[in-house]
CSV table of C-alpha atoms and ligand atoms in Angstrom, one decimal:
chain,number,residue,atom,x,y,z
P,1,UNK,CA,197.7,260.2,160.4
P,2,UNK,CA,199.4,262.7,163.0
P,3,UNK,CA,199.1,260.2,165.4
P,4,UNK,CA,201.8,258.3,163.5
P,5,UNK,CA,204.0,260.5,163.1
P,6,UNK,CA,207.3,261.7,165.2
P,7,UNK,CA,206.9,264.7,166.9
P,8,UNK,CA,207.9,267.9,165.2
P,9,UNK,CA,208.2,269.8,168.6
P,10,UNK,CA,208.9,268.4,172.2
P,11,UNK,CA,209.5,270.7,175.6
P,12,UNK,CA,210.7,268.5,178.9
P,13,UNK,CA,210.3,269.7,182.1
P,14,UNK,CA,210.4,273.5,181.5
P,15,UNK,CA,210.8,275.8,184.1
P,16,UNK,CA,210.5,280.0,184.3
P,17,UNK,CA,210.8,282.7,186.6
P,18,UNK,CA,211.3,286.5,186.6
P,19,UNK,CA,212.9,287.5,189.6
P,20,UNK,CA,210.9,285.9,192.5
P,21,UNK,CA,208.0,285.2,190.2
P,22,UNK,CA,207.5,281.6,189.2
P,23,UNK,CA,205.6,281.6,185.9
P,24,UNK,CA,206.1,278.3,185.3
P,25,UNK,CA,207.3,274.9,186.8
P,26,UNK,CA,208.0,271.5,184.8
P,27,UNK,CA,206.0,272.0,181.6
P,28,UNK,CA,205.9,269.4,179.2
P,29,UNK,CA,204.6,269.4,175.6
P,30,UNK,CA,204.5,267.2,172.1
P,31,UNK,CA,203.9,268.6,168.8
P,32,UNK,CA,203.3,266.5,165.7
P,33,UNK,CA,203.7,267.4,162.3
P,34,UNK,CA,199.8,268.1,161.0
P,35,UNK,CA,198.6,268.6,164.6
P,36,UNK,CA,197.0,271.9,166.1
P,37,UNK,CA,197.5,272.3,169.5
P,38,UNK,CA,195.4,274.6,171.2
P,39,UNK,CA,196.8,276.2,174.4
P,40,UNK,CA,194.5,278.1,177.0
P,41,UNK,CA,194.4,279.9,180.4
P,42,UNK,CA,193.9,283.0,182.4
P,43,UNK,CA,195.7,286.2,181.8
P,44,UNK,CA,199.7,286.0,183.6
P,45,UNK,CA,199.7,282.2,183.2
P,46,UNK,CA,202.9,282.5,181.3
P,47,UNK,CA,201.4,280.9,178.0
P,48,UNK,CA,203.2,284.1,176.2
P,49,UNK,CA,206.5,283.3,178.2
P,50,UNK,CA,206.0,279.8,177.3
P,51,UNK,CA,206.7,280.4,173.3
P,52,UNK,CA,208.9,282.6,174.0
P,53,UNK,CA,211.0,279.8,176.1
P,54,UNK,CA,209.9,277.4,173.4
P,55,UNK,CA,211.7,279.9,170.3
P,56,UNK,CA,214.7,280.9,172.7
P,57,UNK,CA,213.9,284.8,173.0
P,58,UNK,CA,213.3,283.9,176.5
P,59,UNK,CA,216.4,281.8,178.5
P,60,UNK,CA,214.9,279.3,180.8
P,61,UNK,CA,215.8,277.7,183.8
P,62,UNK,CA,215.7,274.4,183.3
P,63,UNK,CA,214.3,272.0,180.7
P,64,UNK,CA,214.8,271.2,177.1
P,65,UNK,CA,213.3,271.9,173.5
P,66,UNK,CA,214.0,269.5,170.8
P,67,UNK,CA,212.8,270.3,167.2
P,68,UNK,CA,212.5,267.0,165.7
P,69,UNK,CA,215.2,264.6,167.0
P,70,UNK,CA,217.3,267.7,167.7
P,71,UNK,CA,218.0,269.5,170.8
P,72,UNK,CA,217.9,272.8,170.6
P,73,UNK,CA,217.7,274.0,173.9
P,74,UNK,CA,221.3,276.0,173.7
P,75,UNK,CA,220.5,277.1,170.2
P,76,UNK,CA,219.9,281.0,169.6
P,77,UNK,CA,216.0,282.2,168.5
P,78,UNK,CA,217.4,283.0,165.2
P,79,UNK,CA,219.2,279.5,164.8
P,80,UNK,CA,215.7,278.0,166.2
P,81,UNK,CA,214.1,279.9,163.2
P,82,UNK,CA,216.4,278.5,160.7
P,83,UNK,CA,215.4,275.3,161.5
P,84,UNK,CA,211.5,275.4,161.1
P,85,UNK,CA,210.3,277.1,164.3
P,86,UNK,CA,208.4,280.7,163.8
P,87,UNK,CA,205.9,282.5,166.3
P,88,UNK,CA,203.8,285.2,165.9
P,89,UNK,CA,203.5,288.0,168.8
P,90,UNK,CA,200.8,288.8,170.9
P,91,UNK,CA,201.5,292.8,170.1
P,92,UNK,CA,202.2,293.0,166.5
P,93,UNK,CA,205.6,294.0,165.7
P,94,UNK,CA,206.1,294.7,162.4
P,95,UNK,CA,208.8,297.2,160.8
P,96,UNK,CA,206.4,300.1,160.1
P,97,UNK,CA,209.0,301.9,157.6
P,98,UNK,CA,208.5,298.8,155.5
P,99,UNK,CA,205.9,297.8,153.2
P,100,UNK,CA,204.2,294.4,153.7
P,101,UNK,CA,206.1,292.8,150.8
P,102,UNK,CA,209.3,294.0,152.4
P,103,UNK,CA,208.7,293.1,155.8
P,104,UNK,CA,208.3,289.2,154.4
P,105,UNK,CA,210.7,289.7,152.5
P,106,UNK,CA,213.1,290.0,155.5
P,107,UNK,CA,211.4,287.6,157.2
P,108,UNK,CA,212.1,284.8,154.0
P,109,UNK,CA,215.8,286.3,153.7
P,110,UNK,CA,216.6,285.9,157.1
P,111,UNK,CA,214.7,283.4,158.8
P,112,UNK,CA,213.9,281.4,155.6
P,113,UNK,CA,217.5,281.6,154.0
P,114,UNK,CA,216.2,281.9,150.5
P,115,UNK,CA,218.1,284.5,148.6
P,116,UNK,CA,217.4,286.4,145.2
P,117,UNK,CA,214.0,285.3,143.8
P,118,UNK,CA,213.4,282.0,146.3
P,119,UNK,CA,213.6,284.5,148.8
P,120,UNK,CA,210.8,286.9,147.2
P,121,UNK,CA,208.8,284.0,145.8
P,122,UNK,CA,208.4,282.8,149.5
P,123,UNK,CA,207.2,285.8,150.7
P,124,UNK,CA,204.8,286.5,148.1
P,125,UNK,CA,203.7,283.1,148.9
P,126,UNK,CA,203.2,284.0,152.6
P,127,UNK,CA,201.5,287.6,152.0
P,128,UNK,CA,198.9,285.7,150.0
P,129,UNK,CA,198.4,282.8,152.0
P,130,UNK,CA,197.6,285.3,154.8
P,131,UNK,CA,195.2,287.0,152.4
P,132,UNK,CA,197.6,290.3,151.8
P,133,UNK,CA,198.1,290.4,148.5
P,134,UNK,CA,196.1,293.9,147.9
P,135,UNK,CA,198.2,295.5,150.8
P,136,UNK,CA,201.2,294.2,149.9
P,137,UNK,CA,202.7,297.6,149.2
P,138,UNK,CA,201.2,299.8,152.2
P,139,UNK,CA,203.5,300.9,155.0
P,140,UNK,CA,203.2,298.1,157.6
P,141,UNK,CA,202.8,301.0,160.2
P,142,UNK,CA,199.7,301.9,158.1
P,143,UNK,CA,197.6,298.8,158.4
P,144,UNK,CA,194.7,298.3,160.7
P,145,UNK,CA,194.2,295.4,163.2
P,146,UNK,CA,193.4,292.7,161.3
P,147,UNK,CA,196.3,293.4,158.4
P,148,UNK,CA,198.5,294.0,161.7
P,149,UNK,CA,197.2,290.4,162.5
P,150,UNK,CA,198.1,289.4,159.2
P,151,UNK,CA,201.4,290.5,158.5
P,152,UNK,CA,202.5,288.6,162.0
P,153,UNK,CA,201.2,285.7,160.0
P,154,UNK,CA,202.6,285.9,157.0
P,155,UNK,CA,206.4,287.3,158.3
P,156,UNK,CA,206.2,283.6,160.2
P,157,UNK,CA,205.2,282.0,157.3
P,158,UNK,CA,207.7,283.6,155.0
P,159,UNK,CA,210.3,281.9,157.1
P,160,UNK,CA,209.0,278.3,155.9
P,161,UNK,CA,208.2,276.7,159.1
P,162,UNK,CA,207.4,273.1,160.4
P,163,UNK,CA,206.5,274.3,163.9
P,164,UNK,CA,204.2,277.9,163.9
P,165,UNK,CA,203.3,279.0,167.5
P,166,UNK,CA,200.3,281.4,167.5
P,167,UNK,CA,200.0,284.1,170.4
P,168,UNK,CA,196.4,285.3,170.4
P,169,UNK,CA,196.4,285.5,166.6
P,170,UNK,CA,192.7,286.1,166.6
P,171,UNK,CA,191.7,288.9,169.6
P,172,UNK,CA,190.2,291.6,168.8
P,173,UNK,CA,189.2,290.8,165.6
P,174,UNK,CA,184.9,290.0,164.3
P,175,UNK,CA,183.6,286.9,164.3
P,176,UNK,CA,184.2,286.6,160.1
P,177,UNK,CA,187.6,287.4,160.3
P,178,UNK,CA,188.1,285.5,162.8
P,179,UNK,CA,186.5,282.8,160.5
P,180,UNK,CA,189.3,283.7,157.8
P,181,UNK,CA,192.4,283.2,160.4
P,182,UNK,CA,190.6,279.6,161.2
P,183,UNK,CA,190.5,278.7,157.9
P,184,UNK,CA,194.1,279.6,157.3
P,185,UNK,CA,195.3,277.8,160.2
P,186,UNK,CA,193.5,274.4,159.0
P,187,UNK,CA,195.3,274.9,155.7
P,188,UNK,CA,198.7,275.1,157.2
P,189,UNK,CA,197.9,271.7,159.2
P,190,UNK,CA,196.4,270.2,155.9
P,191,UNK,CA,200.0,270.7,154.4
P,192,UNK,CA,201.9,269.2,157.6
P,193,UNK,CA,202.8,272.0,159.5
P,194,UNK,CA,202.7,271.7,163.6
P,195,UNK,CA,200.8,274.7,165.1
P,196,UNK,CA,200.5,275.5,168.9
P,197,UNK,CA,198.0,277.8,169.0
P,198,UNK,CA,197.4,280.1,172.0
P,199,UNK,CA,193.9,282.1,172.5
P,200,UNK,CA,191.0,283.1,174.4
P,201,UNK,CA,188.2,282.9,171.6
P,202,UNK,CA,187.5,279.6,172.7
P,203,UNK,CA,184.9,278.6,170.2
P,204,UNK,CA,187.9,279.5,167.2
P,205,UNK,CA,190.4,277.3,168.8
P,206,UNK,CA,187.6,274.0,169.5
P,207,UNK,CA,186.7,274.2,165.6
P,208,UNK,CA,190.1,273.8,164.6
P,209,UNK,CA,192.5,271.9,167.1
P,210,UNK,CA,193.2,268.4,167.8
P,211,UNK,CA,194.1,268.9,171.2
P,212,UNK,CA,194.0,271.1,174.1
P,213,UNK,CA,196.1,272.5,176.8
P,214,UNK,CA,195.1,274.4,179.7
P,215,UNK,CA,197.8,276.2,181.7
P,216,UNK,CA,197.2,277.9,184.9
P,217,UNK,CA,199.0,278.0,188.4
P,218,UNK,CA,202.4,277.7,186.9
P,219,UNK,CA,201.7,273.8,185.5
P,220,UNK,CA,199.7,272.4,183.0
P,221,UNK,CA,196.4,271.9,184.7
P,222,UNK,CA,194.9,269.8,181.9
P,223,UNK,CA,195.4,268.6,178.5
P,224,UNK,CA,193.6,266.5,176.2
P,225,UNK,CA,190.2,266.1,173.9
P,226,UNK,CA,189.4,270.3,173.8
P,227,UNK,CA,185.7,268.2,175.0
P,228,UNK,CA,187.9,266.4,178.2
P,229,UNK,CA,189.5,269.7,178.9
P,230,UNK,CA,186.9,272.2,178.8
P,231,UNK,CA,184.4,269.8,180.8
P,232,UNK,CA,187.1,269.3,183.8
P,233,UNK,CA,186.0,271.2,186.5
P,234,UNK,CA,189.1,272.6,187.3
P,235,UNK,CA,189.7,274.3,184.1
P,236,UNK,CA,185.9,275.8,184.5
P,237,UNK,CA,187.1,277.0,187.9
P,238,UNK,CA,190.5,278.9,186.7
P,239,UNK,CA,188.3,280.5,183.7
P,240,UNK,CA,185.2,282.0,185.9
P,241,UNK,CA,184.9,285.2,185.6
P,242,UNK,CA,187.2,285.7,182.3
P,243,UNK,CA,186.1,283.5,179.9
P,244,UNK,CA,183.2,281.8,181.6
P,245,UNK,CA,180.8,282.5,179.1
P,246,UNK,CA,182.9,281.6,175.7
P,247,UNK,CA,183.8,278.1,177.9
P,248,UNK,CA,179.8,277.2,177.9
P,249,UNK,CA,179.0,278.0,174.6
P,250,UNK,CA,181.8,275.9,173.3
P,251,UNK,CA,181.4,272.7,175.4
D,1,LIG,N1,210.1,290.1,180.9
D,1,LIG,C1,209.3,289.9,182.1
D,1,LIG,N2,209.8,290.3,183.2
D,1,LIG,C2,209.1,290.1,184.4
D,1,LIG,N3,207.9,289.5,184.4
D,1,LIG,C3,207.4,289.1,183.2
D,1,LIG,C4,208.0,289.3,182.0
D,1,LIG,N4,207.3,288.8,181.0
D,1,LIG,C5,206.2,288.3,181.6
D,1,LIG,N5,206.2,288.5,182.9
D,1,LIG,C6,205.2,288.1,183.9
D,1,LIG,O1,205.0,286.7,183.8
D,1,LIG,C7,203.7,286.4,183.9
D,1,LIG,C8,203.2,285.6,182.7
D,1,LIG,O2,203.1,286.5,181.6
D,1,LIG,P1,202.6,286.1,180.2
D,1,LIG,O3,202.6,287.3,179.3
D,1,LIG,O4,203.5,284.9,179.7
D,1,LIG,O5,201.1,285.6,180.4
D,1,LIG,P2,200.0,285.1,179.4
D,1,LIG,O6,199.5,283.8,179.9
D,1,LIG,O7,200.5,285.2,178.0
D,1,LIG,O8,198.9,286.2,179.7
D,1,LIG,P3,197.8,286.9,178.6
D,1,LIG,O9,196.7,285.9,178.5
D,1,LIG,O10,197.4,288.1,179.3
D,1,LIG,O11,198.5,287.2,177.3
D,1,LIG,C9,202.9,287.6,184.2
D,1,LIG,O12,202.8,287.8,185.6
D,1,LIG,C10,203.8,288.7,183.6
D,1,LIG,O13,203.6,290.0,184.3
D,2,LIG,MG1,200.0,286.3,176.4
């Protein structure tokens, strides 16, 4: 049960600004092995800025992020990678000189430390598990939105990760495909992995996740049950206007 288990991810008290913007003040988080959590909130809430605290692209001001029993908070992104955690980016950002193949290729080399054949057999792995196996030798600069989508996936999962962090995996794509990026995410959590997911398709993220966050104002404004959280009137409030309409058909 991922109840049970120890947490694969934890952030204490994190804390980001730009400049004299505060994005975010004391945010706190668990992530268990198995779980999906789903994150939410209006555009500028700093969910974005959040992974990228959380994988170490992004230096914060205060806080800490332990993978497992391990504090990472001083490690580099590409150290955090090494040990389990991958993201995927908001804007797709692929090499575009490089096939798909090669592009998870890199991603298994360097990220996954697997050399030689462990290294292509884990990104053939990943390119199928995100359902590119018949683009798998296209220029990644090539591909439409959804292979974009894709290849963000399946350079994450080429580097073998316990913790995935999803930015908006699913916008802009139809309804089916967004179907297809559901069903891979409820495979990864059937074989243990711990996913954050962030998104505004509402109804993708309720069929799938175990919990919810809401962030908004700079704090998390609400997290629990994705019924709890999308009932509290506070979180209807922040949404008006944005996703007011995905928020009723969901609830
Ligand atoms: N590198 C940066 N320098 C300065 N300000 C930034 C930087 N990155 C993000 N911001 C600002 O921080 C705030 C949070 O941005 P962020 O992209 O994290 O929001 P978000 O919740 O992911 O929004 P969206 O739902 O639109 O993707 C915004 O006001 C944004 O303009
Ligand atoms: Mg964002």
């Amino acid at each position: 049960m991922a109840a049970q288990t120890s947490p694969a991810l934890t952030a204490h008290g994190l804390s980001k600004h730009f400049a004299s913007l505060v994005v975010f003040e004391d945010v706190s988080l668990q992530l268990r092995a198995g779980e999906v959590l789903g994150v939410v909130g209006p555009n500028g809430a700093g969910k974005s800025t959040l992974l990228s605290v959380l994988t170490g692209t992004v230096r914060r001001d205060s806080g800490r992020v332990l993978l497992g029993s391990e504090d990472v908070s001083g490690h580099s992104a590409p150290d955090r990678c090494r040990h389990g955690l991958a993201r995927t980016y908001q804007v797709p950002r692929p090499f575009h000189g490089m096939s798909v193949f090669e592009n998870a290729l890199v991603a298994a080399r360097f990220g996954g430390r697997r050399r030689g054949s462990a290294g292509e057999q884990l990104a053939w792995q990943a390119v199928v598990r995100a359902g590119l196996e018949q683009q798998s030798e296209r220029r990644a600069g090539e591909l439409g939105l959804l292979d974009r989508k894709r290849l963000e996936l399946a350079k994450a999962l080429a580097t073998d990760p316990s913790v995935l962090l999803l930015d908006e995996i699913a916008g802009g794509l139809t309804d089916p495909e967004v179907e297809q990026v559901v069903g891979i995410v409820r495979g990864l959590r059937d074989d243990g992995v711990a996913v954050l997911w962030i998104e505004h398709i509402v109804h993708a993220l309720t069929s799938v996740v175990d919990r919810l966050l809401c962030l908004a104002g700079g704090r998390v404004l609400r997290e629990g049950s994705p019924e709890a959280v999308l009932q509290d009137a506070a979180v209807r409030r922040v949404y008006l206007g944005s996703t007011a309409d995905a928020l009723e058909s969901a609830a």
